[in-house]
Amino acid sequence: MPEVAQSIARIITSHRVFKDHENIIAAVAVFPDGCWMVTGSCDKTLRLWDLKDGVVLKKMEGHSYKVAAVAVSRDGRMIASGDANGELIAWHGDTCKSLTQAIKVHSGLISSLDFSSDGTVLATGSYDKTTELWSTKTWRVEGNPINCGEHVNCVRFSSSGELLAIATNSNIKIWNPRTRECMTEFKAAINGGHNVSLAWTPSGARLLSAGNSDDPTIREWDTSTWKQVGDPWSGHANHINALAVNSTGTHIASVSSDASMRLWRLSDQRAIAIFKASTNMYCAAFSVDGKYILCGGMDHNITEWAVPEYVGLEDTSKEQASDDSLPMDAPEGQVTNKARRNSHTKVLSINTTVRDACLTRDLYSAEEMLTQQIDADGNDYNSYANRSFVMSRKLEWDHALHDAVRSISVHPSLTGYTCKGIALCGKMYFKEAMKAFDLAFMFTEGDSNTIHVLLLVKAIALFNANRPKEAMMRIEDLAEACPNADTLACDVVKAYLLVQMGINASNDARYSEAADHFTAAISTGVLSSKWEIHSQYEVFVVLFGWDLKSLWETGNQNRCDALLHAGRLAEAHEAYRHMMDMSDEATKATCLDWSTAFKQKFSALYDTSGVADLAMSGDAALAASAYDRAIELYSAAIDLDYATDTIFSNRCKAKLEKKLWDEALIDAQKVTELNSSSYLGYELKHVALHGGQRYDEAIEAFEIMVSKLDDAQDTPTQTLVHQRYITRSEAEGAFQRIIDAQMENTPPRLINTSTGYLCGRDTQINVFKTSTEYKELLSLTMKHANILSERIQDVVLAFFQYTMLSHRWQGQEPLLHDVQGKNVYELNPVDGIAKLQSFCQVARDAGYNWAWSDTCC
């Protein structure tokens, strides 16, 4: 396969950031007209955004718990949101006013929402192990819930609406939502992994699924056979929290708890771009035109990333053939690459053999071939101009100027005056050089792309003549003055020159200044280890001998070294970690010698700074509650290959103190991998999961921890188990005793104000035991056996508290047989039924889970 097909753009600079939420953003959806975006957050609100101006149009309030899922109907007329308490709110798509109050139908977190293609049905998936289908006309649940047997992590309708895909922890189920028939189910994630996210292609021919940290891969499924297509798509290192497909179905975006987003090409299942964020990403959506990807995450912001225009290209010959076959009225985006190449060709008119020699730095052969052409035809002005370029690269300025003048005397041309300007800059004749470049513009035929390239060549020539400030100012002015031109070319040139400025400063021992130059170069986002800017901008490679292929490695390695020499150790470590995180395995292999040497120097400098033992210094910082410093020191030890389960566990503790739940969870998982027999990793995992409000998983981790302690050989450790912790059954027993006492004073039947159904005591208890409140306190009670029964009693009392209808009997009041097995909200609102419905709604809005009426309960 050609090398370009394997290229991966690595991008660290976002296009835009939307700031207004006050907590983690868990969900994002773009309206079909492309003008608006809606987001849901753990701050319990939604925000409606104007995508053009980046401003908040409306803050949508109504949830009492963290918003976990958001969906927009395909006509943009409806919004649905679900929260951590299993409550749903429907909103008007135009006004963003609520169409319903918070409706509690699920007993656990609503993890996912999706509208059918015609907008008549909404599917909701929940951690209560069910999927519900709602009528969007009445906002009532239709039929019985789909019992999935496990946590439901994602629900997605096919584009036709004929199929509903449901991802649970262990399998994927495909349902016919009309007949309520399960068409098929199959396992996707392996190694004990869970299925976290799903996405259909617009045609419905493919379904994509993604897994959690135990199997962080994407799998492609043929929907005609439900067989996996090809191998899993690997690359992520942690939970893949969401998948998004662009409108044409050609590319897929995946966001992960490894703080990255990947852009994949469906046709060959390859990652073509990696977007590196500062924090974990939880949700993603493409803009309608596919030019941007919008992601939300831990930093409370929505980050908009530009889809790279030049990544994932086919090999140059294929692309050239494709461009040449374009019609005259082809869309602007299709002709961009061809126009760029043509503009480069105008500046640099050179045959393939000579060009290849220049690209491989075989200047002797290039000069020899051009000399032979000149000897064969003394009026070959192109060969004179091209030899002038070669002589300039060899720093033979007099010869270069002689050839340029000879070329112009035979036939004035764009190439001739360009090579004359470069030669005169080399001789430091700046006024004459500027005149030559000015004359070159006369031969551009007014083509804006050619002018753009020529202005960049002029700036580079000035930079090479030791006038860096003027050169950089010209490039910045060009980018501002021509916003619709090839801005990538400006960024590439700017990045390369910044790297050169950094190298020059390092050579003069101005290491701090050098580090800033390298950082600025990397921040342009174009220094990719695999991005084919080399072939896109080879005019600069031929004219000036630039090495664009290894520019990413050069910039990052030199930044690490400069920061190290400047004594900025924390930044040096962060830069090194960034480089390793962004590198694929092939890049890491090529950088191995440098990496080894860097770590040795880094360790030595820590020694001289008084930190002889990173782990011990980290321990001291942790003991002093200096958590950021502890994380820094432990991270340095890990990156210097001193990692042990103890270091990971201590870094995890520091992150837990900072409430960095997801990051701490990764460290806790590493502890369990390095020392599978130890209980500590599972104890830390429990704390991280509990803090992240993933209570079912937290309880599971705690039970594993207790089993590890029980298996311990030493008696003191086993004693520790029974002194500090209690088992799940013991904790459940403590709850049950208090529940039983509560039930003695509770009517045998109550109406669930969320579902509208009459419930007996067993059902009431079951609803409580699947609630977030119960799971949270159960997880806490197992860890802290000394939790007072009063606290448990308060939670039980608050949940089972009910309100009674005090009323005068009027007309026909509903009796037991009228409401038993029925949803009171769906009954015909006549006589006493309307009164009962109103009472239940008022009770629900007042925070009561249960209601009692003397006529029917």
PDB file of C-alpha atoms in Angstrom, residues 622-773:
ATOM      1  CA  LEU A 622       1.541  13.221  48.364  1.00  0.00           C
ATOM      2  CA  ALA A 623       1.972  13.193  52.136  1.00  0.00           C
ATOM      3  CA  ALA A 624       2.152  16.998  52.089  1.00  0.00           C
ATOM      4  CA  SER A 625      -1.077  17.181  50.048  1.00  0.00           C
ATOM      5  CA  ALA A 626       0.845  18.741  47.128  1.00  0.00           C
ATOM      6  CA  TYR A 627      -1.123  16.634  44.666  1.00  0.00           C
ATOM      7  CA  ASP A 628      -0.143  18.378  41.435  1.00  0.00           C
ATOM      8  CA  ARG A 629       3.541  18.041  42.328  1.00  0.00           C
ATOM      9  CA  ALA A 630       3.024  14.399  43.301  1.00  0.00           C
ATOM     10  CA  ILE A 631       1.347  13.652  39.958  1.00  0.00           C
ATOM     11  CA  GLU A 632       4.205  15.402  38.147  1.00  0.00           C
ATOM     12  CA  LEU A 633       6.881  13.377  39.946  1.00  0.00           C
ATOM     13  CA  TYR A 634       5.108  10.031  39.656  1.00  0.00           C
ATOM     14  CA  SER A 635       4.452  10.699  35.957  1.00  0.00           C
ATOM     15  CA  ALA A 636       8.130  11.439  35.428  1.00  0.00           C
ATOM     16  CA  ALA A 637       9.060   8.179  37.112  1.00  0.00           C
ATOM     17  CA  ILE A 638       6.610   6.263  34.925  1.00  0.00           C
ATOM     18  CA  ASP A 639       7.839   7.867  31.717  1.00  0.00           C
ATOM     19  CA  LEU A 640      11.438   7.171  32.713  1.00  0.00           C
ATOM     20  CA  ASP A 641      10.560   3.461  32.815  1.00  0.00           C
ATOM     21  CA  TYR A 642      10.581   3.215  36.625  1.00  0.00           C
ATOM     22  CA  ALA A 643       6.893   2.298  36.710  1.00  0.00           C
ATOM     23  CA  THR A 644       5.673  -0.092  39.406  1.00  0.00           C
ATOM     24  CA  ASP A 645       2.213  -0.874  40.693  1.00  0.00           C
ATOM     25  CA  THR A 646       3.077   1.196  43.784  1.00  0.00           C
ATOM     26  CA  ILE A 647       3.868   4.286  41.718  1.00  0.00           C
ATOM     27  CA  PHE A 648       0.689   3.913  39.694  1.00  0.00           C
ATOM     28  CA  SER A 649      -1.359   3.427  42.869  1.00  0.00           C
ATOM     29  CA  ASN A 650       0.149   6.525  44.503  1.00  0.00           C
ATOM     30  CA  ARG A 651      -0.431   8.621  41.381  1.00  0.00           C
ATOM     31  CA  CYS A 652      -3.979   7.308  41.378  1.00  0.00           C
ATOM     32  CA  LYS A 653      -4.419   8.477  44.991  1.00  0.00           C
ATOM     33  CA  ALA A 654      -3.208  11.965  44.068  1.00  0.00           C
ATOM     34  CA  LYS A 655      -5.632  12.085  41.146  1.00  0.00           C
ATOM     35  CA  LEU A 656      -8.463  10.928  43.370  1.00  0.00           C
ATOM     36  CA  GLU A 657      -7.736  13.803  45.728  1.00  0.00           C
ATOM     37  CA  LYS A 658      -8.011  16.114  42.698  1.00  0.00           C
ATOM     38  CA  LYS A 659     -11.305  14.387  41.762  1.00  0.00           C
ATOM     39  CA  LEU A 660      -9.844  13.370  38.396  1.00  0.00           C
ATOM     40  CA  TRP A 661     -12.025  10.276  38.368  1.00  0.00           C
ATOM     41  CA  ASP A 662     -11.434   9.046  34.824  1.00  0.00           C
ATOM     42  CA  GLU A 663      -7.682   9.596  34.947  1.00  0.00           C
ATOM     43  CA  ALA A 664      -7.516   7.890  38.341  1.00  0.00           C
ATOM     44  CA  LEU A 665      -9.484   4.956  36.959  1.00  0.00           C
ATOM     45  CA  ILE A 666      -6.863   4.426  34.245  1.00  0.00           C
ATOM     46  CA  ASP A 667      -4.126   4.286  36.889  1.00  0.00           C
ATOM     47  CA  ALA A 668      -6.171   1.934  39.066  1.00  0.00           C
ATOM     48  CA  GLN A 669      -6.654  -0.377  36.095  1.00  0.00           C
ATOM     49  CA  LYS A 670      -2.895  -0.323  35.532  1.00  0.00           C
ATOM     50  CA  VAL A 671      -2.341  -1.362  39.155  1.00  0.00           C
ATOM     51  CA  THR A 672      -4.576  -4.396  38.682  1.00  0.00           C
ATOM     52  CA  GLU A 673      -2.670  -5.337  35.527  1.00  0.00           C
ATOM     53  CA  LEU A 674       0.760  -5.040  37.169  1.00  0.00           C
ATOM     54  CA  ASN A 675      -0.258  -6.843  40.354  1.00  0.00           C
ATOM     55  CA  SER A 676      -3.323  -8.978  39.738  1.00  0.00           C
ATOM     56  CA  SER A 677      -3.227 -10.566  43.189  1.00  0.00           C
ATOM     57  CA  SER A 678      -3.313  -7.251  45.067  1.00  0.00           C
ATOM     58  CA  TYR A 679      -6.522  -5.820  46.474  1.00  0.00           C
ATOM     59  CA  LEU A 680      -5.266  -2.220  46.279  1.00  0.00           C
ATOM     60  CA  GLY A 681      -5.935  -1.683  42.568  1.00  0.00           C
ATOM     61  CA  TYR A 682      -9.558  -2.709  42.995  1.00  0.00           C
ATOM     62  CA  GLU A 683      -9.939  -0.525  46.075  1.00  0.00           C
ATOM     63  CA  LEU A 684      -8.715   2.471  44.081  1.00  0.00           C
ATOM     64  CA  LYS A 685     -10.908   1.436  41.146  1.00  0.00           C
ATOM     65  CA  HIS A 686     -13.910   1.404  43.467  1.00  0.00           C
ATOM     66  CA  VAL A 687     -13.184   4.938  44.675  1.00  0.00           C
ATOM     67  CA  ALA A 688     -12.700   6.248  41.134  1.00  0.00           C
ATOM     68  CA  LEU A 689     -15.873   4.595  39.838  1.00  0.00           C
ATOM     69  CA  HIS A 690     -17.860   5.770  42.848  1.00  0.00           C
ATOM     70  CA  GLY A 691     -16.597   9.309  42.377  1.00  0.00           C
ATOM     71  CA  GLY A 692     -17.561   9.121  38.714  1.00  0.00           C
ATOM     72  CA  GLN A 693     -21.058   7.975  39.751  1.00  0.00           C
ATOM     73  CA  ARG A 694     -20.673   4.597  38.062  1.00  0.00           C
ATOM     74  CA  TYR A 695     -22.067   2.789  41.063  1.00  0.00           C
ATOM     75  CA  ASP A 696     -22.783  -0.659  39.598  1.00  0.00           C
ATOM     76  CA  GLU A 697     -19.196  -0.927  38.397  1.00  0.00           C
ATOM     77  CA  ALA A 698     -17.958   0.460  41.712  1.00  0.00           C
ATOM     78  CA  ILE A 699     -19.802  -2.250  43.634  1.00  0.00           C
ATOM     79  CA  GLU A 700     -18.415  -4.902  41.292  1.00  0.00           C
ATOM     80  CA  ALA A 701     -14.858  -3.604  41.818  1.00  0.00           C
ATOM     81  CA  PHE A 702     -15.365  -3.582  45.581  1.00  0.00           C
ATOM     82  CA  GLU A 703     -16.535  -7.190  45.606  1.00  0.00           C
ATOM     83  CA  ILE A 704     -13.420  -8.219  43.691  1.00  0.00           C
ATOM     84  CA  MET A 705     -11.322  -6.277  46.213  1.00  0.00           C
ATOM     85  CA  VAL A 706     -12.900  -8.116  49.133  1.00  0.00           C
ATOM     86  CA  SER A 707     -12.318 -11.468  47.433  1.00  0.00           C
ATOM     87  CA  LYS A 708      -8.644 -10.554  46.974  1.00  0.00           C
ATOM     88  CA  LEU A 709      -8.396  -9.709  50.661  1.00  0.00           C
ATOM     89  CA  ASP A 710     -10.094 -12.949  51.635  1.00  0.00           C
ATOM     90  CA  ASP A 711      -7.549 -14.846  49.553  1.00  0.00           C
ATOM     91  CA  ALA A 712      -4.637 -13.129  51.307  1.00  0.00           C
ATOM     92  CA  GLN A 713      -2.346 -15.526  53.157  1.00  0.00           C
ATOM     93  CA  ASP A 714      -1.515 -13.318  56.130  1.00  0.00           C
ATOM     94  CA  THR A 715      -3.961 -13.141  59.016  1.00  0.00           C
ATOM     95  CA  PRO A 716      -3.583  -9.368  59.653  1.00  0.00           C
ATOM     96  CA  THR A 717      -4.834  -8.613  56.144  1.00  0.00           C
ATOM     97  CA  GLN A 718      -7.842 -10.877  56.577  1.00  0.00           C
ATOM     98  CA  THR A 719      -8.551  -9.225  59.901  1.00  0.00           C
ATOM     99  CA  LEU A 720      -8.445  -5.889  58.101  1.00  0.00           C
ATOM    100  CA  VAL A 721     -11.250  -7.070  55.841  1.00  0.00           C
ATOM    101  CA  HIS A 722     -13.673  -7.746  58.655  1.00  0.00           C
ATOM    102  CA  GLN A 723     -12.730  -4.640  60.628  1.00  0.00           C
ATOM    103  CA  ARG A 724     -13.075  -2.075  57.833  1.00  0.00           C
ATOM    104  CA  TYR A 725     -15.356  -3.539  55.209  1.00  0.00           C
ATOM    105  CA  ILE A 726     -18.602  -5.457  54.906  1.00  0.00           C
ATOM    106  CA  THR A 727     -19.802  -7.638  52.059  1.00  0.00           C
ATOM    107  CA  ARG A 728     -22.530  -6.660  49.652  1.00  0.00           C
ATOM    108  CA  SER A 729     -24.968  -9.071  51.285  1.00  0.00           C
ATOM    109  CA  GLU A 730     -24.230  -7.555  54.715  1.00  0.00           C
ATOM    110  CA  ALA A 731     -24.781  -4.039  53.377  1.00  0.00           C
ATOM    111  CA  GLU A 732     -27.977  -5.101  51.630  1.00  0.00           C
ATOM    112  CA  GLY A 733     -29.112  -6.703  54.874  1.00  0.00           C
ATOM    113  CA  ALA A 734     -28.632  -3.420  56.716  1.00  0.00           C
ATOM    114  CA  PHE A 735     -30.739  -1.661  54.113  1.00  0.00           C
ATOM    115  CA  GLN A 736     -33.398  -4.366  54.161  1.00  0.00           C
ATOM    116  CA  ARG A 737     -33.909  -4.080  57.910  1.00  0.00           C
ATOM    117  CA  ILE A 738     -34.521  -0.364  57.626  1.00  0.00           C
ATOM    118  CA  ILE A 739     -36.731  -0.844  54.558  1.00  0.00           C
ATOM    119  CA  ASP A 740     -38.808  -3.443  56.402  1.00  0.00           C
ATOM    120  CA  ALA A 741     -39.268  -1.049  59.298  1.00  0.00           C
ATOM    121  CA  GLN A 742     -40.318   1.689  56.893  1.00  0.00           C
ATOM    122  CA  MET A 743     -42.793  -0.589  55.132  1.00  0.00           C
ATOM    123  CA  GLU A 744     -44.641  -1.315  58.376  1.00  0.00           C
ATOM    124  CA  ASN A 745     -46.088   2.192  58.188  1.00  0.00           C
ATOM    125  CA  THR A 746     -46.515   2.323  54.419  1.00  0.00           C
ATOM    126  CA  PRO A 747     -49.743   1.473  52.561  1.00  0.00           C
ATOM    127  CA  PRO A 748     -49.583  -1.857  50.715  1.00  0.00           C
ATOM    128  CA  ARG A 749     -50.166  -0.119  47.380  1.00  0.00           C
ATOM    129  CA  LEU A 750     -48.925   3.249  46.108  1.00  0.00           C
ATOM    130  CA  ILE A 751     -48.911   4.979  42.717  1.00  0.00           C
ATOM    131  CA  ASN A 752     -45.465   5.549  41.229  1.00  0.00           C
ATOM    132  CA  THR A 753     -45.656   9.219  40.240  1.00  0.00           C
ATOM    133  CA  SER A 754     -43.040   8.750  37.512  1.00  0.00           C
ATOM    134  CA  THR A 755     -44.502   5.733  35.728  1.00  0.00           C
ATOM    135  CA  GLY A 756     -48.137   6.186  36.704  1.00  0.00           C
ATOM    136  CA  TYR A 757     -48.507   2.539  37.730  1.00  0.00           C
ATOM    137  CA  LEU A 758     -49.913   1.182  40.979  1.00  0.00           C
ATOM    138  CA  CYS A 759     -47.176  -0.722  42.807  1.00  0.00           C
ATOM    139  CA  GLY A 760     -47.249  -3.245  45.620  1.00  0.00           C
ATOM    140  CA  ARG A 761     -44.593  -3.326  48.309  1.00  0.00           C
ATOM    141  CA  ASP A 762     -42.281  -5.726  46.458  1.00  0.00           C
ATOM    142  CA  THR A 763     -42.325  -3.472  43.386  1.00  0.00           C
ATOM    143  CA  GLN A 764     -41.730  -0.386  45.503  1.00  0.00           C
ATOM    144  CA  ILE A 765     -38.681  -2.035  47.070  1.00  0.00           C
ATOM    145  CA  ASN A 766     -37.410  -3.163  43.661  1.00  0.00           C
ATOM    146  CA  VAL A 767     -37.709   0.383  42.294  1.00  0.00           C
ATOM    147  CA  PHE A 768     -35.669   1.637  45.233  1.00  0.00           C
ATOM    148  CA  LYS A 769     -32.973  -0.999  44.784  1.00  0.00           C
ATOM    149  CA  THR A 770     -32.483   0.002  41.139  1.00  0.00           C
ATOM    150  CA  SER A 771     -32.307   3.717  41.954  1.00  0.00           C
ATOM    151  CA  THR A 772     -29.175   5.819  41.883  1.00  0.00           C
ATOM    152  CA  GLU A 773     -29.658   6.791  45.526  1.00  0.00           C
TER     153      GLU A 773
END
